[in-house]
Coordinates of C-alpha atoms in Angstrom, one line a residue:
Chain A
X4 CA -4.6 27.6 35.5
X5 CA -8.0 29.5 35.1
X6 CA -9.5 27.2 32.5
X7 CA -13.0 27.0 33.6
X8 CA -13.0 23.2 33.6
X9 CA -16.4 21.8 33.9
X10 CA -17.1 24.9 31.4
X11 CA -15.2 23.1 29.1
X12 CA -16.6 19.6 29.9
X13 CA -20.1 20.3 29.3
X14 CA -20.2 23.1 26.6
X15 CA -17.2 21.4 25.3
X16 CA -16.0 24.8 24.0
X17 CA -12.0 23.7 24.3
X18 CA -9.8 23.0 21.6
X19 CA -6.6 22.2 21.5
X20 CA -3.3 24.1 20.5
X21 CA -0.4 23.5 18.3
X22 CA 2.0 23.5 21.2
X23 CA -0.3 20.5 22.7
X24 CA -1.2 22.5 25.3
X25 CA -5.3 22.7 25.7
X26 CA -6.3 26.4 25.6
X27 CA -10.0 27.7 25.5
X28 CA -11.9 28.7 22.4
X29 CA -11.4 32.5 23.4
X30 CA -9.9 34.1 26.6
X31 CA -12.4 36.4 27.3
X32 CA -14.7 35.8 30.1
X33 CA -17.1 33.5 28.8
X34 CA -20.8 33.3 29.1
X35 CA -22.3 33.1 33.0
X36 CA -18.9 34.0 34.2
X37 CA -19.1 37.1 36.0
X38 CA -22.8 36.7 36.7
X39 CA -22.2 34.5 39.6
X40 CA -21.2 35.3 43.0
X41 CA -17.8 35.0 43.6
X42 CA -15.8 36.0 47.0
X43 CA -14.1 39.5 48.1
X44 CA -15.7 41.7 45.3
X45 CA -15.5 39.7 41.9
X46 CA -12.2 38.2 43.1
X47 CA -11.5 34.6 42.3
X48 CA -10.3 32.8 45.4
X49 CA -6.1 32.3 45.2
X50 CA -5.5 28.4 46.2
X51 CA -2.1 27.6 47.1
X52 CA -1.8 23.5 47.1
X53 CA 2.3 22.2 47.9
X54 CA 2.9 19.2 45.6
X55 CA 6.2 17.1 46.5
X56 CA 7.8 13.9 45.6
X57 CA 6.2 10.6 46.7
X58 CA 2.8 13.0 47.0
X59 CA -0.9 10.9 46.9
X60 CA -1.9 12.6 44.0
X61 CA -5.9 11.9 44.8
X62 CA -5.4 13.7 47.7
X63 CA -5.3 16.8 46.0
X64 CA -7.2 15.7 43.0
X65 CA -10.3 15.5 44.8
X66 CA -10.3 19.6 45.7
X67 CA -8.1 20.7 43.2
X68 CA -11.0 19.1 40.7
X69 CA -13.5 21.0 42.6
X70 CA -12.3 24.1 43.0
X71 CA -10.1 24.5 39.9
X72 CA -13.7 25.6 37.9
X73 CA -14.1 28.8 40.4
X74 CA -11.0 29.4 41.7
X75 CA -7.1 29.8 40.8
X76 CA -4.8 27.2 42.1
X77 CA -1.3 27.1 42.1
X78 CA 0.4 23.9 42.3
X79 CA 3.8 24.7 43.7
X80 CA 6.9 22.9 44.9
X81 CA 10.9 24.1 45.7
X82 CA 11.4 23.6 41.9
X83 CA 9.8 22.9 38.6
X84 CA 11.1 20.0 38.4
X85 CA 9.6 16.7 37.1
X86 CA 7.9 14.8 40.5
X87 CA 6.4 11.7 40.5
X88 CA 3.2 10.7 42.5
X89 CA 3.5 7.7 44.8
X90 CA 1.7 5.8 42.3
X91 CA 3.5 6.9 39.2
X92 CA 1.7 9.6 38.0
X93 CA 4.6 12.1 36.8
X94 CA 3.7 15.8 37.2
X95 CA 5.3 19.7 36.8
X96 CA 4.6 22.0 39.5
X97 CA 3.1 25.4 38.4
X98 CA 5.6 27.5 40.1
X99 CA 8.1 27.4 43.0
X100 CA 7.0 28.2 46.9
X101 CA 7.9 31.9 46.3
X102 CA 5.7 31.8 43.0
X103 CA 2.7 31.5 45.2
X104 CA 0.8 34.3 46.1
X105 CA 1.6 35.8 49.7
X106 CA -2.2 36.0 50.9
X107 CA -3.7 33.0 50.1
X108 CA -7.8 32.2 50.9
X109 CA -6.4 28.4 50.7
X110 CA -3.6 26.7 52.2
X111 CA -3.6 22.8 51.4
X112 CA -1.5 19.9 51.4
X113 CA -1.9 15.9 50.7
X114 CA -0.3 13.1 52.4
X115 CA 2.2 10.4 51.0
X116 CA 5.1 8.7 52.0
X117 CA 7.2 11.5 50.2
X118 CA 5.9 14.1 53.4
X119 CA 8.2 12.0 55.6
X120 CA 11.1 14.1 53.7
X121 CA 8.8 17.0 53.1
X122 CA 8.4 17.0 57.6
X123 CA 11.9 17.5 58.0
X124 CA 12.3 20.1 55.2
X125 CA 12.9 23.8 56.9
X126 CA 12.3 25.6 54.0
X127 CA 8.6 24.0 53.1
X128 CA 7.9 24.1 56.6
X129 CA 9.1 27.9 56.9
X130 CA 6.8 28.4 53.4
X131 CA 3.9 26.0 54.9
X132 CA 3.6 28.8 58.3
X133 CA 4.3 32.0 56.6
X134 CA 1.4 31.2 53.8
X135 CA -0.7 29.6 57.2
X136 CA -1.1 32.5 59.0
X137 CA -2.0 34.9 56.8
X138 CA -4.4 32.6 54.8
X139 CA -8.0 32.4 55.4
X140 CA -8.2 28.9 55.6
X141 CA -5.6 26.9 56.4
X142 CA -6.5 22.7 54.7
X143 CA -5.2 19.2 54.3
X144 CA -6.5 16.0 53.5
X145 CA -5.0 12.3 54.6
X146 CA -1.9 12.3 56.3
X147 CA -1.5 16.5 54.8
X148 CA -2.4 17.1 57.9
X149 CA 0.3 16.0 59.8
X150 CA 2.9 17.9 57.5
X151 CA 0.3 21.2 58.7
X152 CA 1.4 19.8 62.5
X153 CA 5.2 20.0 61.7
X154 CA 4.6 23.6 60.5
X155 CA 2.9 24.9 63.8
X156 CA 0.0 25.1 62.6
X157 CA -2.7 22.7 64.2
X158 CA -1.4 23.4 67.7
X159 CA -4.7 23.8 69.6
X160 CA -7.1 22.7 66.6
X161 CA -9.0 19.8 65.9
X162 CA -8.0 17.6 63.1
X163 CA -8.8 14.8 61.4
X164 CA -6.2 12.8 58.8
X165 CA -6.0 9.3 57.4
X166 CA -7.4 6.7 59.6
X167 CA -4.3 4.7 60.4
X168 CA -2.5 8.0 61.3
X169 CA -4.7 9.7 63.7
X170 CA -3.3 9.6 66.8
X171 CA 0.4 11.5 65.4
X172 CA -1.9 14.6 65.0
X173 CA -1.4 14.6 69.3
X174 CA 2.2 14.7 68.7
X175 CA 1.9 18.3 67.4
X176 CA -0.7 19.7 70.1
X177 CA -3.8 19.0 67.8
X178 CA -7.3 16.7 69.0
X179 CA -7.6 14.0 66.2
X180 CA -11.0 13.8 65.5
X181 CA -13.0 10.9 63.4
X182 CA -14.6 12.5 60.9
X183 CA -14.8 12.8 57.4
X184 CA -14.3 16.6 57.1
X185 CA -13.2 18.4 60.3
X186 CA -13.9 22.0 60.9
X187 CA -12.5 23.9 63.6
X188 CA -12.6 27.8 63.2
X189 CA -10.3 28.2 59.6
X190 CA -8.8 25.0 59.8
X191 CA -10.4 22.4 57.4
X192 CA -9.1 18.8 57.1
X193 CA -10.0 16.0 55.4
X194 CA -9.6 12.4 56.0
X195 CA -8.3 9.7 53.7
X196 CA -7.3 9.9 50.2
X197 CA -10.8 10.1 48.6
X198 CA -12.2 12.1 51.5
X199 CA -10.7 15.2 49.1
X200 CA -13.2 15.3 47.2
X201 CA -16.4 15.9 50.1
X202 CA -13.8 18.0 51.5
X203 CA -13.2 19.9 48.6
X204 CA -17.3 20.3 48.2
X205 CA -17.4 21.3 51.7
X206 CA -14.6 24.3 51.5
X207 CA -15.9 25.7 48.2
X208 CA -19.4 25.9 50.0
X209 CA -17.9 28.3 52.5
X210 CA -16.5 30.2 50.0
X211 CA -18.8 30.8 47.1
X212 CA -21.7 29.1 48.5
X213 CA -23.9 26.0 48.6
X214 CA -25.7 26.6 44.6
X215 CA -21.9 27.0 43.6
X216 CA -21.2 23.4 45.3
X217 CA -24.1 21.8 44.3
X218 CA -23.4 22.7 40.5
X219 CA -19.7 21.6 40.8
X220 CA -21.6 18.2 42.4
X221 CA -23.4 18.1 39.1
X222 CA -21.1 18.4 37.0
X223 CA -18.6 15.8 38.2
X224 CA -21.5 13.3 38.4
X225 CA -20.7 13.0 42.6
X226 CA -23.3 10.5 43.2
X227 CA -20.9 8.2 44.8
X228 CA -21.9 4.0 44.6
X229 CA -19.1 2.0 46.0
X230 CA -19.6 -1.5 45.0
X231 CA -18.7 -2.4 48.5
X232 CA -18.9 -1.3 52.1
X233 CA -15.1 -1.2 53.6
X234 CA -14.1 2.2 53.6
X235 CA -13.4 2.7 57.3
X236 CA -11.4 -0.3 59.3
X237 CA -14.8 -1.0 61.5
X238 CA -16.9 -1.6 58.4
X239 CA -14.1 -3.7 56.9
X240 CA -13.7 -5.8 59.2
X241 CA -11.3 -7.3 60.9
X242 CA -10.2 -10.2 58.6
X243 CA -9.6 -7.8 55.8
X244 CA -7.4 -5.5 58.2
X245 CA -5.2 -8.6 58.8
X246 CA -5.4 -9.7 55.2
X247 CA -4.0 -5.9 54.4
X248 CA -1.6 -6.0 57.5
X249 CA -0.1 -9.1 55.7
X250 CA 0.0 -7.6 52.3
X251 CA 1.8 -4.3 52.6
X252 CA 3.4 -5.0 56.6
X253 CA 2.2 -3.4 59.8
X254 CA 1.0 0.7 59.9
X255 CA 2.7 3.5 61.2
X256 CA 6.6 2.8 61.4
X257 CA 8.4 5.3 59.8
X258 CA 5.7 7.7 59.6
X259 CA 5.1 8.2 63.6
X260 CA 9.0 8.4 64.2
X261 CA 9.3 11.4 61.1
X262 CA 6.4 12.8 63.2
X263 CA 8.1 12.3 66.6
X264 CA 11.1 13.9 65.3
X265 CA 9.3 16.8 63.2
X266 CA 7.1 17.5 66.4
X267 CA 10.7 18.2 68.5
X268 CA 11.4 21.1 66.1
X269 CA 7.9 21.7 65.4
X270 CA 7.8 26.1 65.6
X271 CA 11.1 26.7 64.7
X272 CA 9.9 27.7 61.2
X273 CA 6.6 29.9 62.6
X274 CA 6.5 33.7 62.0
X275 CA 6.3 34.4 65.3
X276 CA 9.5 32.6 66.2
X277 CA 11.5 34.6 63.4
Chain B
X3 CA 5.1 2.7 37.6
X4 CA 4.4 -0.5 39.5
X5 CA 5.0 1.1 42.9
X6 CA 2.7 0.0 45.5
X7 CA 0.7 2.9 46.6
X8 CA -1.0 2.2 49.8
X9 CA 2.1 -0.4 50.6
X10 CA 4.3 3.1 50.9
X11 CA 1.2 5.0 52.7
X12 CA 0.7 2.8 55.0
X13 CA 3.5 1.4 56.1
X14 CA 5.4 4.7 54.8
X15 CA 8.4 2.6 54.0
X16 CA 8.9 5.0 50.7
X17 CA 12.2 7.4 50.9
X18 CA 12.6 10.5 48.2
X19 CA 16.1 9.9 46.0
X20 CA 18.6 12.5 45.1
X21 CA 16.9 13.2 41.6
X22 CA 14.1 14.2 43.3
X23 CA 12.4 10.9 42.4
X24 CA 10.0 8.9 45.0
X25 CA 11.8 5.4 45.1
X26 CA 10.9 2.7 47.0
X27 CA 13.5 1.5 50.1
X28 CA 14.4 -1.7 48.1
X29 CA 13.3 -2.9 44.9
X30 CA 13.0 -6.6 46.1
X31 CA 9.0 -7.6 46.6
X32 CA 8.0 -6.5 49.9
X33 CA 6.2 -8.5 52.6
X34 CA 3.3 -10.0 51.8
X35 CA 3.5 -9.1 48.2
X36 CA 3.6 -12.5 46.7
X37 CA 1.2 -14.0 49.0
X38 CA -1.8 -12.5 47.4
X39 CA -3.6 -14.2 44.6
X40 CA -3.0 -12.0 41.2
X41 CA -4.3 -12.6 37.7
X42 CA -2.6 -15.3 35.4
X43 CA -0.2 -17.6 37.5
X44 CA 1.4 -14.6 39.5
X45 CA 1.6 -11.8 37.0
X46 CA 0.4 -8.3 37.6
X47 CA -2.3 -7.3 34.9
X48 CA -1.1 -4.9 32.3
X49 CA -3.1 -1.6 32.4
X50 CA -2.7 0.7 29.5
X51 CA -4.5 4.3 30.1
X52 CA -5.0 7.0 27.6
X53 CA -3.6 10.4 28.2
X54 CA -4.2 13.3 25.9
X55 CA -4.2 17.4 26.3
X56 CA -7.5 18.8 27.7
X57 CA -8.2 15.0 29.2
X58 CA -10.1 15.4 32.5
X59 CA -7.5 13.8 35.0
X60 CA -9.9 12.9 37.4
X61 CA -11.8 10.5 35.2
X62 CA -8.3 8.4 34.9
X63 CA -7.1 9.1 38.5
X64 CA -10.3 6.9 40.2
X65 CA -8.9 4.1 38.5
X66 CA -5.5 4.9 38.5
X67 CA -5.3 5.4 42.2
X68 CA -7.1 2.0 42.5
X69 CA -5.1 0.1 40.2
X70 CA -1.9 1.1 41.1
X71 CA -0.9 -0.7 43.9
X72 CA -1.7 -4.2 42.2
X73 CA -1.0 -3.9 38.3
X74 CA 1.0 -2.3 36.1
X75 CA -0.3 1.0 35.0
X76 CA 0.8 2.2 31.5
X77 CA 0.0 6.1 31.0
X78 CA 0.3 6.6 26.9
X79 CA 0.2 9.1 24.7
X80 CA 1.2 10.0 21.3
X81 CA 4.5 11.1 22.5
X82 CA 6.1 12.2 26.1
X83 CA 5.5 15.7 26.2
X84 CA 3.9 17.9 28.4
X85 CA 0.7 18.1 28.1
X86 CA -1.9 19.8 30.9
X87 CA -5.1 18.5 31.9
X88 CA -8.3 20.6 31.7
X89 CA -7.8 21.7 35.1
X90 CA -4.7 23.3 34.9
X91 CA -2.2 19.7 35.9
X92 CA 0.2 19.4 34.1
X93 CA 1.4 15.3 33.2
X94 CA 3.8 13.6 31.5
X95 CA 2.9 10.4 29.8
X96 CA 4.8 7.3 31.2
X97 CA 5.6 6.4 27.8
X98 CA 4.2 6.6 23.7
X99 CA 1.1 4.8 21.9
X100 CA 3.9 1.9 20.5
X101 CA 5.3 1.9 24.1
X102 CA 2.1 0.4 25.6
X103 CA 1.8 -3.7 25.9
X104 CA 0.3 -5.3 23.1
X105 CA -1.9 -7.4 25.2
X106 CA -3.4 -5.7 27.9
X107 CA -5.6 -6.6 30.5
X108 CA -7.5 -3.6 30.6
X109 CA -7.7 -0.7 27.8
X110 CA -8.9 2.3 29.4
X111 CA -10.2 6.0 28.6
X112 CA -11.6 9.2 30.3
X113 CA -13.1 11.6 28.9
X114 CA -12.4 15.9 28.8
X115 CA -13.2 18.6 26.0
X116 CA -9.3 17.7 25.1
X117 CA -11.4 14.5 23.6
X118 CA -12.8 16.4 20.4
X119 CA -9.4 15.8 18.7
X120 CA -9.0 12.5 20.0
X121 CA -11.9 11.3 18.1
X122 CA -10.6 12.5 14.9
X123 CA -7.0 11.7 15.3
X124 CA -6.6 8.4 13.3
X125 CA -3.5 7.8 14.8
X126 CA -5.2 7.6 18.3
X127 CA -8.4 6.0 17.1
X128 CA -6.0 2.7 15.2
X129 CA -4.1 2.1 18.3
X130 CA -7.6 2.2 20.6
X131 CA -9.2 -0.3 18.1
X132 CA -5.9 -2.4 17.8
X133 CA -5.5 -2.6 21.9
X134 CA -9.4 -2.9 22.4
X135 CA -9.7 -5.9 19.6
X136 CA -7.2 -8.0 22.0
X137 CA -7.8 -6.2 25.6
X138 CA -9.4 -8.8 28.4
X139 CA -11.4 -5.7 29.6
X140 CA -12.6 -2.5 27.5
X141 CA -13.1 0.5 29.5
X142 CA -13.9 4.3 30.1
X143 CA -15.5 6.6 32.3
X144 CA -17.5 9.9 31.8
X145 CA -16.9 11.0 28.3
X146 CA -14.3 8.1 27.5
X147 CA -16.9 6.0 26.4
X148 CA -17.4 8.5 23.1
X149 CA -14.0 7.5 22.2
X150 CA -14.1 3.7 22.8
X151 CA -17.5 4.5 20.0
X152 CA -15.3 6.4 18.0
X153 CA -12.9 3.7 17.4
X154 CA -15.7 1.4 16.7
X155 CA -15.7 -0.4 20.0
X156 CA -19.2 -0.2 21.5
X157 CA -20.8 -1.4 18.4
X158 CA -23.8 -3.5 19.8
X159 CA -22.6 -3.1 23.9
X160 CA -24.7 -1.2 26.8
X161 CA -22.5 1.5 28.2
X162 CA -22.6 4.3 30.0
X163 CA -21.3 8.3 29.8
X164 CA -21.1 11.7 32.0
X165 CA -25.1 12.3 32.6
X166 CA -25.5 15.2 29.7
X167 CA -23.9 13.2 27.1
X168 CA -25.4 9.3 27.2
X169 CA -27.5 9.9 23.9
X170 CA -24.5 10.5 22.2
X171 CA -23.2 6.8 22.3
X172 CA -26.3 6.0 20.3
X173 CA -24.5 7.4 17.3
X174 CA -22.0 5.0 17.8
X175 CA -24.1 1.9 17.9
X176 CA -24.0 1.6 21.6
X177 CA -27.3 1.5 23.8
X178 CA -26.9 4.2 26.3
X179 CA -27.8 3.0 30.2
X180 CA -28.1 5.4 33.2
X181 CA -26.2 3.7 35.7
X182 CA -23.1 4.3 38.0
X183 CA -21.0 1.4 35.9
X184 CA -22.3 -0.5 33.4
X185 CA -20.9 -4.3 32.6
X186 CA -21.7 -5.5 28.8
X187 CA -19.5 -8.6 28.7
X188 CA -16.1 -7.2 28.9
X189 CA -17.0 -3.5 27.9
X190 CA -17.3 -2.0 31.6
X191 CA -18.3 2.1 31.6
X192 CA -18.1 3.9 34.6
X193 CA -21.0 7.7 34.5
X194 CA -19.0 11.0 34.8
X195 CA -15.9 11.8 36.5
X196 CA -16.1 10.5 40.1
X197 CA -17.6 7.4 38.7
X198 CA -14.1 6.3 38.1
X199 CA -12.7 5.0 41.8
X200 CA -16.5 3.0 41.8
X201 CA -15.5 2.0 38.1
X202 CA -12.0 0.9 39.6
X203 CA -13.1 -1.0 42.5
X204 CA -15.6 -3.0 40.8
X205 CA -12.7 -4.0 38.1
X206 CA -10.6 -4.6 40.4
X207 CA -12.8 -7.1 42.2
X208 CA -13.2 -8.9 38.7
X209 CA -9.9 -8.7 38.2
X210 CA -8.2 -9.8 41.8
X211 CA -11.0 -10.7 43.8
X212 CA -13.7 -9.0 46.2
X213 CA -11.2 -9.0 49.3
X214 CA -7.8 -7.2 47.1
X215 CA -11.0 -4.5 46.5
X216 CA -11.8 -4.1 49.9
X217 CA -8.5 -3.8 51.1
X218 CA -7.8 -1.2 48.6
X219 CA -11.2 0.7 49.0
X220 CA -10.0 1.0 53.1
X221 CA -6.5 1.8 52.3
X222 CA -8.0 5.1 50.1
X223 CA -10.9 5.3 53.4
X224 CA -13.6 5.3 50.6
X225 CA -16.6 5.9 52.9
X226 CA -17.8 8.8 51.1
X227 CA -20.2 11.6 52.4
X228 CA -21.3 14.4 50.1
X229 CA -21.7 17.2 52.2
X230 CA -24.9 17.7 49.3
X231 CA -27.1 15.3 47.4
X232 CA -26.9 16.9 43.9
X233 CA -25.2 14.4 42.5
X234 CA -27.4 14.0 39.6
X235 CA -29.4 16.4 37.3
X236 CA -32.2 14.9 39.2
X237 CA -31.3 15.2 42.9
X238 CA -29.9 18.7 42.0
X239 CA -33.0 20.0 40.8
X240 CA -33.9 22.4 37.9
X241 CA -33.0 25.3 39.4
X242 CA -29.5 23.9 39.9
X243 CA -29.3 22.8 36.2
X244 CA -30.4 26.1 34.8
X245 CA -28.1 28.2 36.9
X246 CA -25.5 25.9 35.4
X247 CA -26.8 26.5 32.3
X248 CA -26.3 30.6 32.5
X249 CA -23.0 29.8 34.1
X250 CA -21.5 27.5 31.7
X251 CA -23.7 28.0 28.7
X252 CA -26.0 24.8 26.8
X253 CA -25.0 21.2 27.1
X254 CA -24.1 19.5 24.7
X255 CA -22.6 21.8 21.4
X256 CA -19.5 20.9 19.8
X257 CA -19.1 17.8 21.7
X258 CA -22.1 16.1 19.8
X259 CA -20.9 17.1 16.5
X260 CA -17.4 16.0 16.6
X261 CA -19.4 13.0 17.8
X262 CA -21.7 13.3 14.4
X263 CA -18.4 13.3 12.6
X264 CA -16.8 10.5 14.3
X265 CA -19.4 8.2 14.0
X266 CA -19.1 8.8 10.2
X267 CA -16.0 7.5 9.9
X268 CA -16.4 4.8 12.9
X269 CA -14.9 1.5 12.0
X270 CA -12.1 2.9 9.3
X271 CA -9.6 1.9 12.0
X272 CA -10.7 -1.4 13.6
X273 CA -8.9 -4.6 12.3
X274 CA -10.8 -6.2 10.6
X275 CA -11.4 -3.4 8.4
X276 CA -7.7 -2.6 7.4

């Protein structure tokens, strides 16, 4: 899970195997990579990111793009079993919860309708809290971060999370906040979906600095152009929030009573309740 | 794969089956989903989307995550193994080359150094210049466009490519434009990787309307905010660029001369030609 991606994107030095599996030309570091600065002594950070069934996959898409060049990320799950995305992207986890390294520098977790399972699950939950407090930053983006509030972990934090969803974050003691990336001492969350990817820019700044963002900016070509202005429900408007309302029903529902119900249990799973 | 994304975000109506599955809570049309205007008296448009080994899944996510909740999204390969992206995700395709419609809407492709043996794989190359001869709407992003070249299907069209690699379409009879997405009658490019969800959108509004693209760009909260401006090579800088350089090594390199030797045999597998 090393593969230096944009690496291979621009010097193009990948080939691919017999097994159909892509491996790089040569697995010794290649050229550039220990000469720049990297975190805790020459250490890549360890990235722990919890996929699950019914997961957004561009909510983790977005930093797992981003940070998979410098860092290692494990994509884990209860199993290795075949998931499916919520909107039908089929995936393998890297390794099961315990597969993930015990001191992580990242926690993070996506939203999706599959979390409303994942909220009520003790033993992600119990993984989600053990990995949270000893990691140094603890991350979600979209609705992520209400499955981080059913954990413990936001009590007392700021938080941001999809737009429709912000007020559960109250439900598990955190301040929802309206902002695209929220920062509140080593909890980082993102909002919305594609908010992953300023997120993801904005966490691998702390770590390895701003020249290390900026080049990963480059090299995904992040010079974003939406041919339209809607991406928040005031510049939308409110014709095309009804028009949506209509199309796929009214927001919240199920969501806010999975996070009603999560919040009643919410700590049972913390370290400090063991 | 024609669950409706944002229908489950949003209204989270989406349960997770026994097998481990996401399904949706019934299979009937939901609200609301017959009472937007689609393509073609009522029918979803068919998308078929290249996978491959070494493909950089971002590219296709943009405008998978886009497309999803309103078309039919076909994710095809030259069979339904494993393969892993270049950074570190590991897919499975939805189904084989033969598997995909005949007809398709939209023919899409990203790009990723898993591409070299794309564009010599006649096998690959046929069925892209078989789909694209018939496909209302051509299509790539980043690097994808050097395969659409490869199979002889930018002969004479403007298009567009990841930043360090637009003079490359040249060989391929293409005239290279520096633009977020570029619209040459139905050949639509979006630049590198991020490129895709404004290359989705603005499909998506041909396709289905400006309002179905607005809805969709507020369901995924599209209001992006780089935390940097170094988007491109020049709003990065040259100090940027040549600490890329050192880190990744040149541009350019094998990528341009499997591109030489493509171009070589360009047109062996269109049609008209067989």
């Amino acid at each position: 899970m090393n593969r230096r991606q944009f690496g291979g994107l621009i010097a193009a030095t990948a080939t691919v195997g017999p097994a159909g599996l892509a491996v790089a030309d040569d697995k010794k570091p290649q050229a550039g990579e220990d000469k720049f600065p990297v975190m805790h002594n020459g250490r890549r950070p360890e990235i722990g990111m919890l996929l699950y069934p019914g997961m957004t996959l561009m909510d983790l898409l977005g930093p797992q793009t981003v940070l998979s060049t410098s860092c290692n990320v494990h994509l884990v799950w209860k199993n290795t079993e075949l998931i499916e995305s919520d909107s039908g992207v089929i995936l393998k986890p890297t390794g099961k919860l315990g597969d993930c390294p015990k001191d992580l520098d990242v926690l993070f977790v996506g939203g999706g309708p599959g979390q409303l399972a994942v909220m009520s699950d003790p033993e992600v939950l119990k993984f989600m809290a053990d990995r949270g407090a000893r990691a140094k930053y603890v991350t979600s983006v979209c609705t992520g971060s209400l499955i981080l509030g059913a954990a413990g972990l936001l009590r007392g934090y700021k938080a941001t999370s999809h737009w429709a969803f912000h007020d559960a974050l109250a439900l598990f003691g955190a301040t929802p906040v309206t902002a695209r990336v929220v920062t509140d001492r080593n909890r980082i969350s993102g909002g919305g979906v594609t908010a992953g990817i300023d997120f993801g820019l904005t966490l691998l700044a702390k770590m390895l600095g701003d020249d290390m963002a900026k080049m990963t900016q480059l090299a995904l070509e992040y010079d974003p152009q939406p041919p339209f202005d809607a991406g928040t429900p005031k510049k939308a408007g409110k014709e095309i929030i009804k028009k949506m309302e209509e199309w796929v029903g009214p927001f919240g529902g199920k969501m806010t009573a999975s996070c009603v119900a999560a919040a009643k249990v919410m700590g049972e799973y913390t370290p400090e309740k063991k």
